Amino acid sequence: YGRCSPDGSRVDNQHSRFHVGSDRNDVAYFVNKPEDDGLQIESTNIIKGRDYASGMALNDPIDGTIYMTGAGRDIAGYHDDFNYLSDEVNGDHTAVVHVGNILSPQPNGWSKSGILFRSGLETNAAYYGLYLTGSNGVCFQGRLNVGAHYSHFGCVQAGIKEAWIKVEKLVDTFYSFIGTQGTKGGPVTWTQINSRKIAAIGEGSYQVGLGISSGRSFAQEVVFTGYDVDAFFFPS
C-alpha cells in the first residue's frame, strides 16, 4: 500500500497484492538511496520439507537491517518448510534480534519469524527455535533428534506484534530470552523464558540464523533489526 510517487505527488490506491485480481498490477516500489548504498541481496536456504517454502533476504549495509520474506507450511512435524538465512558455526554462540513489521496477505496465527539453531540444512534436522508468531506471542520449540517429531515447549505474551529475542547455546543446552527496551536505542533488559537440552546440536558444526515460515503459500515480510551472532565464552 502507498500514497507516494517518484515525483513526490500524492496518489491514492497504489496497493498491489499479487494474489488479488482487483488490485493494480502496474505498481512499482523503490528505495530512495544512492546506488552505491543500496540494499544487498543475501543468499538464503530454502528448506523445502513440503511444498510452500520460498523467500529472499535483503541487507541494509548502513544499519544492518534485514528485510526478509518467507513462505512455508511450518517449522514443525517431521519435516520443516521455510526460508532460512544462516551461517555455519562451531562452539557456543549467542544470537540476538528484534523482530517486527510483519506483513502478510494472509495472516496466520502460527506464522513464525525468529532465531533458529539447527544441526544442519536437512528438512528433518534437530533444532531449537525462538519465534515471534502471528498471534500466539513468542514461542519456543525444537526437534530433539534428527528425524524426530518436533516438540512445543511453550509461548509467552500472546498477541504482541514485535519483540526482542535472544538464544544462547552453551554446550548442548539452549537458553531463550525475551527483551524489553525502555527507549528506542537504549539498553535491552532480558528475561529468561525457557531452557532445553538438545544433544544433537551439542558438538561439531551447526547452523544458526533467521527463519520465516508464513504458514501459507504466500510469503510474509519481516523486518529484523539489531541482528547479531557472537561466540560465547565461559567466564574464566
PDB file of C-alpha atoms in Angstrom:
ATOM      1  CA  TYR A   1       0.000   0.000   0.000  1.00  0.00           C
ATOM      2  CA  GLY A   2       1.241   3.534  -0.673  1.00  0.00           C
ATOM      3  CA  ARG A   3       0.264   7.112  -1.457  1.00  0.00           C
ATOM      4  CA  CYS A   4       3.557   8.487  -2.755  1.00  0.00           C
ATOM      5  CA  SER A   5       5.116   8.555  -6.213  1.00  0.00           C
ATOM      6  CA  PRO A   6       8.548   9.206  -7.757  1.00  0.00           C
ATOM      7  CA  ASP A   7       7.763  12.892  -8.396  1.00  0.00           C
ATOM      8  CA  GLY A   8       6.527  13.411  -4.822  1.00  0.00           C
ATOM      9  CA  SER A   9       2.833  13.815  -5.617  1.00  0.00           C
ATOM     10  CA  ARG A  10       0.225  12.004  -3.545  1.00  0.00           C
ATOM     11  CA  VAL A  11      -1.571   9.245  -5.429  1.00  0.00           C
ATOM     12  CA  ASP A  12      -4.154   7.048  -3.706  1.00  0.00           C
ATOM     13  CA  ASN A  13      -4.858   3.339  -4.131  1.00  0.00           C
ATOM     14  CA  GLN A  14      -1.441   2.253  -5.296  1.00  0.00           C
ATOM     15  CA  HIS A  15      -1.642  -1.045  -3.440  1.00  0.00           C
ATOM     16  CA  SER A  16      -0.709  -4.221  -5.268  1.00  0.00           C
ATOM     17  CA  ARG A  17      -1.306  -7.662  -3.772  1.00  0.00           C
ATOM     18  CA  PHE A  18      -0.266 -10.136  -6.401  1.00  0.00           C
ATOM     19  CA  HIS A  19      -2.828 -12.759  -5.406  1.00  0.00           C
ATOM     20  CA  VAL A  20      -5.781 -10.321  -5.650  1.00  0.00           C
ATOM     21  CA  GLY A  21      -7.096  -9.779  -9.176  1.00  0.00           C
ATOM     22  CA  SER A  22      -8.873  -6.490  -8.384  1.00  0.00           C
ATOM     23  CA  ASP A  23      -5.684  -4.711  -7.290  1.00  0.00           C
ATOM     24  CA  ARG A  24      -3.433  -2.743  -9.615  1.00  0.00           C
ATOM     25  CA  ASN A  25      -0.827  -4.752 -11.471  1.00  0.00           C
ATOM     26  CA  ASP A  26       1.451  -1.890 -12.521  1.00  0.00           C
ATOM     27  CA  VAL A  27       2.696  -0.590  -9.164  1.00  0.00           C
ATOM     28  CA  ALA A  28       6.452  -0.067  -8.759  1.00  0.00           C
ATOM     29  CA  TYR A  29       8.255   0.239  -5.421  1.00  0.00           C
ATOM     30  CA  PHE A  30      11.643   1.844  -4.959  1.00  0.00           C
ATOM     31  CA  VAL A  31      14.158   2.626  -2.221  1.00  0.00           C
ATOM     32  CA  ASN A  32      15.399   6.205  -2.169  1.00  0.00           C
ATOM     33  CA  LYS A  33      19.100   5.510  -1.630  1.00  0.00           C
ATOM     34  CA  PRO A  34      22.264   6.265  -3.635  1.00  0.00           C
ATOM     35  CA  GLU A  35      23.082   3.334  -5.916  1.00  0.00           C
ATOM     36  CA  ASP A  36      26.309   2.505  -4.081  1.00  0.00           C
ATOM     37  CA  ASP A  37      24.423   2.417  -0.744  1.00  0.00           C
ATOM     38  CA  GLY A  38      21.563   0.237  -1.921  1.00  0.00           C
ATOM     39  CA  LEU A  39      20.255  -2.892  -0.286  1.00  0.00           C
ATOM     40  CA  GLN A  40      22.360  -6.000  -0.746  1.00  0.00           C
ATOM     41  CA  ILE A  41      20.940  -9.413  -1.630  1.00  0.00           C
ATOM     42  CA  GLU A  42      21.682 -12.098   0.954  1.00  0.00           C
ATOM     43  CA  SER A  43      21.728 -15.764  -0.001  1.00  0.00           C
ATOM     44  CA  THR A  44      19.166 -17.844   1.907  1.00  0.00           C
ATOM     45  CA  ASN A  45      18.497 -21.564   2.228  1.00  0.00           C
ATOM     46  CA  ILE A  46      15.064 -22.726   1.125  1.00  0.00           C
ATOM     47  CA  ILE A  47      14.343 -25.629   3.469  1.00  0.00           C
ATOM     48  CA  LYS A  48      11.668 -27.356   1.405  1.00  0.00           C
ATOM     49  CA  GLY A  49      10.215 -30.121   3.524  1.00  0.00           C
ATOM     50  CA  ARG A  50       6.852 -29.761   1.841  1.00  0.00           C
ATOM     51  CA  ASP A  51       5.557 -27.591  -0.997  1.00  0.00           C
ATOM     52  CA  TYR A  52       5.378 -23.912   0.039  1.00  0.00           C
ATOM     53  CA  ALA A  53       8.907 -22.885   1.034  1.00  0.00           C
ATOM     54  CA  SER A  54      10.300 -19.811  -0.734  1.00  0.00           C
ATOM     55  CA  GLY A  55      11.694 -16.399   0.103  1.00  0.00           C
ATOM     56  CA  MET A  56      14.573 -13.954  -0.088  1.00  0.00           C
ATOM     57  CA  ALA A  57      16.523 -11.504   2.064  1.00  0.00           C
ATOM     58  CA  LEU A  58      17.990  -8.014   1.642  1.00  0.00           C
ATOM     59  CA  ASN A  59      20.519  -6.374   3.949  1.00  0.00           C
ATOM     60  CA  ASP A  60      20.984  -2.642   4.509  1.00  0.00           C
ATOM     61  CA  PRO A  61      24.785  -2.185   4.737  1.00  0.00           C
ATOM     62  CA  ILE A  62      24.356   1.130   6.561  1.00  0.00           C
ATOM     63  CA  ASP A  63      22.473  -0.038   9.647  1.00  0.00           C
ATOM     64  CA  GLY A  64      22.367  -3.831   9.283  1.00  0.00           C
ATOM     65  CA  THR A  65      18.585  -4.037   8.939  1.00  0.00           C
ATOM     66  CA  ILE A  66      17.474  -7.260   7.251  1.00  0.00           C
ATOM     67  CA  TYR A  67      14.344  -7.224   5.101  1.00  0.00           C
ATOM     68  CA  MET A  68      13.288 -10.838   4.623  1.00  0.00           C
ATOM     69  CA  THR A  69      10.367 -12.783   3.192  1.00  0.00           C
ATOM     70  CA  GLY A  70       9.355 -16.358   3.748  1.00  0.00           C
ATOM     71  CA  ALA A  71       6.597 -18.722   2.743  1.00  0.00           C
ATOM     72  CA  GLY A  72       6.306 -22.222   4.146  1.00  0.00           C
ATOM     73  CA  ARG A  73       3.950 -24.792   5.605  1.00  0.00           C
ATOM     74  CA  ASP A  74       5.580 -24.731   9.048  1.00  0.00           C
ATOM     75  CA  ILE A  75       8.673 -25.381  11.124  1.00  0.00           C
ATOM     76  CA  ALA A  76       7.148 -28.381  12.829  1.00  0.00           C
ATOM     77  CA  GLY A  77       6.141 -32.005  12.393  1.00  0.00           C
ATOM     78  CA  TYR A  78       8.794 -34.321  10.961  1.00  0.00           C
ATOM     79  CA  HIS A  79       9.930 -32.029   8.121  1.00  0.00           C
ATOM     80  CA  ASP A  80      10.311 -28.238   8.035  1.00  0.00           C
ATOM     81  CA  ASP A  81       9.229 -25.891   5.239  1.00  0.00           C
ATOM     82  CA  PHE A  82      10.607 -22.331   5.458  1.00  0.00           C
ATOM     83  CA  ASN A  83      13.182 -19.722   4.393  1.00  0.00           C
ATOM     84  CA  TYR A  84      16.442 -19.668   6.357  1.00  0.00           C
ATOM     85  CA  LEU A  85      19.224 -17.069   6.411  1.00  0.00           C
ATOM     86  CA  SER A  86      22.030 -18.853   8.244  1.00  0.00           C
ATOM     87  CA  ASP A  87      25.744 -19.380   8.777  1.00  0.00           C
ATOM     88  CA  GLU A  88      27.694 -22.468   9.755  1.00  0.00           C
ATOM     89  CA  VAL A  89      29.490 -22.087  13.089  1.00  0.00           C
ATOM     90  CA  ASN A  90      31.251 -24.123  15.749  1.00  0.00           C
ATOM     91  CA  GLY A  91      31.260 -23.886  19.522  1.00  0.00           C
ATOM     92  CA  ASP A  92      28.927 -21.853  21.730  1.00  0.00           C
ATOM     93  CA  HIS A  93      27.110 -18.816  20.351  1.00  0.00           C
ATOM     94  CA  THR A  94      24.539 -16.188  21.290  1.00  0.00           C
ATOM     95  CA  ALA A  95      22.053 -14.845  18.716  1.00  0.00           C
ATOM     96  CA  VAL A  96      20.036 -11.650  19.255  1.00  0.00           C
ATOM     97  CA  VAL A  97      17.483  -9.878  17.049  1.00  0.00           C
ATOM     98  CA  HIS A  98      14.479  -7.577  17.108  1.00  0.00           C
ATOM     99  CA  VAL A  99      11.542  -8.940  15.085  1.00  0.00           C
ATOM    100  CA  GLY A 100       8.864  -6.572  13.796  1.00  0.00           C
ATOM    101  CA  ASN A 101       6.865  -5.095  10.916  1.00  0.00           C
ATOM    102  CA  ILE A 102       5.374  -8.443   9.940  1.00  0.00           C
ATOM    103  CA  LEU A 103       3.177  -8.097   6.846  1.00  0.00           C
ATOM    104  CA  SER A 104       1.233 -10.892   5.175  1.00  0.00           C
ATOM    105  CA  PRO A 105      -1.556 -11.062   2.582  1.00  0.00           C
ATOM    106  CA  GLN A 106      -2.995 -13.957   4.613  1.00  0.00           C
ATOM    107  CA  PRO A 107      -2.016 -13.592   8.285  1.00  0.00           C
ATOM    108  CA  ASN A 108      -1.584 -16.834  10.183  1.00  0.00           C
ATOM    109  CA  GLY A 109      -1.561 -17.010  13.964  1.00  0.00           C
ATOM    110  CA  TRP A 110       1.129 -19.690  13.797  1.00  0.00           C
ATOM    111  CA  SER A 111       3.450 -17.964  11.334  1.00  0.00           C
ATOM    112  CA  LYS A 112       6.992 -17.999  12.714  1.00  0.00           C
ATOM    113  CA  SER A 113       9.767 -15.412  12.402  1.00  0.00           C
ATOM    114  CA  GLY A 114      12.874 -15.601  14.507  1.00  0.00           C
ATOM    115  CA  ILE A 115      16.061 -17.385  15.540  1.00  0.00           C
ATOM    116  CA  LEU A 116      16.898 -20.982  14.659  1.00  0.00           C
ATOM    117  CA  PHE A 117      19.843 -23.135  15.714  1.00  0.00           C
ATOM    118  CA  ARG A 118      19.889 -26.303  13.544  1.00  0.00           C
ATOM    119  CA  SER A 119      22.078 -29.388  13.324  1.00  0.00           C
ATOM    120  CA  GLY A 120      22.092 -28.907   9.528  1.00  0.00           C
ATOM    121  CA  LEU A 121      20.106 -27.824   6.488  1.00  0.00           C
ATOM    122  CA  GLU A 122      18.168 -31.072   6.125  1.00  0.00           C
ATOM    123  CA  THR A 123      14.399 -30.742   6.386  1.00  0.00           C
ATOM    124  CA  ASN A 124      14.336 -33.068   9.425  1.00  0.00           C
ATOM    125  CA  ALA A 125      17.343 -31.573  11.249  1.00  0.00           C
ATOM    126  CA  ALA A 126      17.402 -31.245  15.020  1.00  0.00           C
ATOM    127  CA  TYR A 127      16.752 -27.628  16.025  1.00  0.00           C
ATOM    128  CA  TYR A 128      15.939 -25.093  18.701  1.00  0.00           C
ATOM    129  CA  GLY A 129      13.749 -22.181  17.604  1.00  0.00           C
ATOM    130  CA  LEU A 130      12.553 -18.976  19.238  1.00  0.00           C
ATOM    131  CA  TYR A 131       9.969 -17.086  17.180  1.00  0.00           C
ATOM    132  CA  LEU A 132       7.560 -14.202  17.149  1.00  0.00           C
ATOM    133  CA  THR A 133       4.361 -15.808  15.869  1.00  0.00           C
ATOM    134  CA  GLY A 134       1.367 -14.262  14.133  1.00  0.00           C
ATOM    135  CA  SER A 135      -0.818 -14.066  17.246  1.00  0.00           C
ATOM    136  CA  ASN A 136       0.448 -16.578  19.820  1.00  0.00           C
ATOM    137  CA  GLY A 137       3.294 -14.443  21.122  1.00  0.00           C
ATOM    138  CA  VAL A 138       6.924 -15.511  21.413  1.00  0.00           C
ATOM    139  CA  CYS A 139       7.130 -19.305  21.210  1.00  0.00           C
ATOM    140  CA  PHE A 140       9.963 -21.766  21.778  1.00  0.00           C
ATOM    141  CA  GLN A 141      10.037 -25.113  20.005  1.00  0.00           C
ATOM    142  CA  GLY A 142      12.536 -27.720  18.867  1.00  0.00           C
ATOM    143  CA  ARG A 143      13.332 -31.132  17.473  1.00  0.00           C
ATOM    144  CA  LEU A 144      15.390 -33.105  19.951  1.00  0.00           C
ATOM    145  CA  ASN A 145      16.908 -35.530  17.446  1.00  0.00           C
ATOM    146  CA  VAL A 146      17.366 -35.671  13.689  1.00  0.00           C
ATOM    147  CA  GLY A 147      14.243 -37.216  12.149  1.00  0.00           C
ATOM    148  CA  ALA A 148      12.146 -36.937  15.311  1.00  0.00           C
ATOM    149  CA  HIS A 149       8.798 -35.162  15.608  1.00  0.00           C
ATOM    150  CA  TYR A 150       9.091 -31.577  16.791  1.00  0.00           C
ATOM    151  CA  SER A 151       8.307 -30.537  20.369  1.00  0.00           C
ATOM    152  CA  HIS A 152       6.412 -27.450  21.527  1.00  0.00           C
ATOM    153  CA  PHE A 153       7.862 -26.011  24.737  1.00  0.00           C
ATOM    154  CA  GLY A 154       5.558 -23.023  25.264  1.00  0.00           C
ATOM    155  CA  CYS A 155       4.702 -19.390  24.444  1.00  0.00           C
ATOM    156  CA  VAL A 156       4.625 -16.042  26.271  1.00  0.00           C
ATOM    157  CA  GLN A 157       2.950 -12.666  25.661  1.00  0.00           C
ATOM    158  CA  ALA A 158       0.255 -13.706  23.182  1.00  0.00           C
ATOM    159  CA  GLY A 159      -0.740 -11.040  20.680  1.00  0.00           C
ATOM    160  CA  ILE A 160       2.418  -8.903  20.675  1.00  0.00           C
ATOM    161  CA  LYS A 161       3.468  -7.529  17.280  1.00  0.00           C
ATOM    162  CA  GLU A 162       7.207  -7.063  17.821  1.00  0.00           C
ATOM    163  CA  ALA A 163       9.836  -8.434  20.168  1.00  0.00           C
ATOM    164  CA  TRP A 164      13.479  -8.565  21.143  1.00  0.00           C
ATOM    165  CA  ILE A 165      14.539 -12.212  21.359  1.00  0.00           C
ATOM    166  CA  LYS A 166      17.795 -13.970  22.267  1.00  0.00           C
ATOM    167  CA  VAL A 167      19.071 -17.559  22.275  1.00  0.00           C
ATOM    168  CA  GLU A 168      22.250 -18.734  23.988  1.00  0.00           C
ATOM    169  CA  LYS A 169      23.811 -22.111  23.187  1.00  0.00           C
ATOM    170  CA  LEU A 170      26.055 -23.433  25.963  1.00  0.00           C
ATOM    171  CA  VAL A 171      27.460 -26.878  25.089  1.00  0.00           C
ATOM    172  CA  ASP A 172      24.225 -28.816  24.406  1.00  0.00           C
ATOM    173  CA  THR A 173      21.734 -26.601  26.272  1.00  0.00           C
ATOM    174  CA  PHE A 174      19.775 -23.710  24.777  1.00  0.00           C
ATOM    175  CA  TYR A 175      18.517 -20.752  26.814  1.00  0.00           C
ATOM    176  CA  SER A 176      15.913 -18.397  25.367  1.00  0.00           C
ATOM    177  CA  PHE A 177      15.113 -14.848  26.452  1.00  0.00           C
ATOM    178  CA  ILE A 178      12.660 -12.060  25.668  1.00  0.00           C
ATOM    179  CA  GLY A 179      13.805  -8.460  25.988  1.00  0.00           C
ATOM    180  CA  THR A 180      12.316  -5.113  26.945  1.00  0.00           C
ATOM    181  CA  GLN A 181      13.708  -1.782  25.778  1.00  0.00           C
ATOM    182  CA  GLY A 182      12.674   1.333  27.671  1.00  0.00           C
ATOM    183  CA  THR A 183      13.628   3.769  24.923  1.00  0.00           C
ATOM    184  CA  LYS A 184      14.495   3.219  21.281  1.00  0.00           C
ATOM    185  CA  GLY A 185      18.210   2.662  21.015  1.00  0.00           C
ATOM    186  CA  GLY A 186      18.507   2.134  24.767  1.00  0.00           C
ATOM    187  CA  PRO A 187      19.695  -0.989  26.590  1.00  0.00           C
ATOM    188  CA  VAL A 188      17.653  -4.196  26.410  1.00  0.00           C
ATOM    189  CA  THR A 189      16.731  -5.959  29.653  1.00  0.00           C
ATOM    190  CA  TRP A 190      16.484  -9.743  29.234  1.00  0.00           C
ATOM    191  CA  THR A 191      14.168 -12.236  30.937  1.00  0.00           C
ATOM    192  CA  GLN A 192      14.798 -15.962  30.540  1.00  0.00           C
ATOM    193  CA  ILE A 193      11.709 -17.849  29.351  1.00  0.00           C
ATOM    194  CA  ASN A 194      12.976 -21.363  28.563  1.00  0.00           C
ATOM    195  CA  SER A 195      15.920 -23.756  28.571  1.00  0.00           C
ATOM    196  CA  ARG A 196      16.234 -27.084  26.777  1.00  0.00           C
ATOM    197  CA  LYS A 197      18.941 -29.693  26.276  1.00  0.00           C
ATOM    198  CA  ILE A 198      19.366 -30.832  22.651  1.00  0.00           C
ATOM    199  CA  ALA A 199      22.394 -33.105  22.485  1.00  0.00           C
ATOM    200  CA  ALA A 200      22.067 -33.444  18.689  1.00  0.00           C
ATOM    201  CA  ILE A 201      23.389 -29.854  18.358  1.00  0.00           C
ATOM    202  CA  GLY A 202      25.982 -30.193  21.106  1.00  0.00           C
ATOM    203  CA  GLU A 203      29.289 -30.703  19.302  1.00  0.00           C
ATOM    204  CA  GLY A 204      30.750 -30.009  15.880  1.00  0.00           C
ATOM    205  CA  SER A 205      29.451 -27.538  13.317  1.00  0.00           C
ATOM    206  CA  TYR A 206      25.830 -26.404  13.088  1.00  0.00           C
ATOM    207  CA  GLN A 207      23.680 -23.661  11.544  1.00  0.00           C
ATOM    208  CA  VAL A 208      22.482 -20.501  13.271  1.00  0.00           C
ATOM    209  CA  GLY A 209      20.344 -17.789  11.696  1.00  0.00           C
ATOM    210  CA  LEU A 210      16.945 -16.276  10.978  1.00  0.00           C
ATOM    211  CA  GLY A 211      13.957 -18.246   9.733  1.00  0.00           C
ATOM    212  CA  ILE A 212      10.494 -17.367   8.428  1.00  0.00           C
ATOM    213  CA  SER A 213       7.554 -19.654   7.764  1.00  0.00           C
ATOM    214  CA  SER A 214       4.302 -17.888   6.898  1.00  0.00           C
ATOM    215  CA  GLY A 215       2.132 -20.967   7.343  1.00  0.00           C
ATOM    216  CA  ARG A 216       0.794 -20.197   3.868  1.00  0.00           C
ATOM    217  CA  SER A 217       1.787 -20.471   0.228  1.00  0.00           C
ATOM    218  CA  PHE A 218       2.106 -16.654   0.243  1.00  0.00           C
ATOM    219  CA  ALA A 219       5.284 -15.174   1.687  1.00  0.00           C
ATOM    220  CA  GLN A 220       5.154 -12.796   4.628  1.00  0.00           C
ATOM    221  CA  GLU A 221       7.560  -9.894   5.030  1.00  0.00           C
ATOM    222  CA  VAL A 222       9.542  -9.325   8.226  1.00  0.00           C
ATOM    223  CA  VAL A 223      11.999  -6.631   9.305  1.00  0.00           C
ATOM    224  CA  PHE A 224      14.860  -7.838  11.519  1.00  0.00           C
ATOM    225  CA  THR A 225      16.983  -5.214  13.292  1.00  0.00           C
ATOM    226  CA  GLY A 226      19.879  -5.454  15.701  1.00  0.00           C
ATOM    227  CA  TYR A 227      20.755  -8.950  14.478  1.00  0.00           C
ATOM    228  CA  ASP A 228      23.967 -10.226  15.997  1.00  0.00           C
ATOM    229  CA  VAL A 229      25.606 -13.635  16.416  1.00  0.00           C
ATOM    230  CA  ASP A 230      28.609 -13.810  18.730  1.00  0.00           C
ATOM    231  CA  ALA A 231      30.765 -16.611  20.097  1.00  0.00           C
ATOM    232  CA  PHE A 232      30.020 -17.232  23.761  1.00  0.00           C
ATOM    233  CA  PHE A 233      32.935 -17.629  26.142  1.00  0.00           C
ATOM    234  CA  PHE A 234      32.505 -19.021  29.637  1.00  0.00           C
ATOM    235  CA  PRO A 235      33.854 -16.729  32.364  1.00  0.00           C
ATOM    236  CA  SER A 236      37.300 -17.868  33.472  1.00  0.00           C
TER     237      SER A 236
END
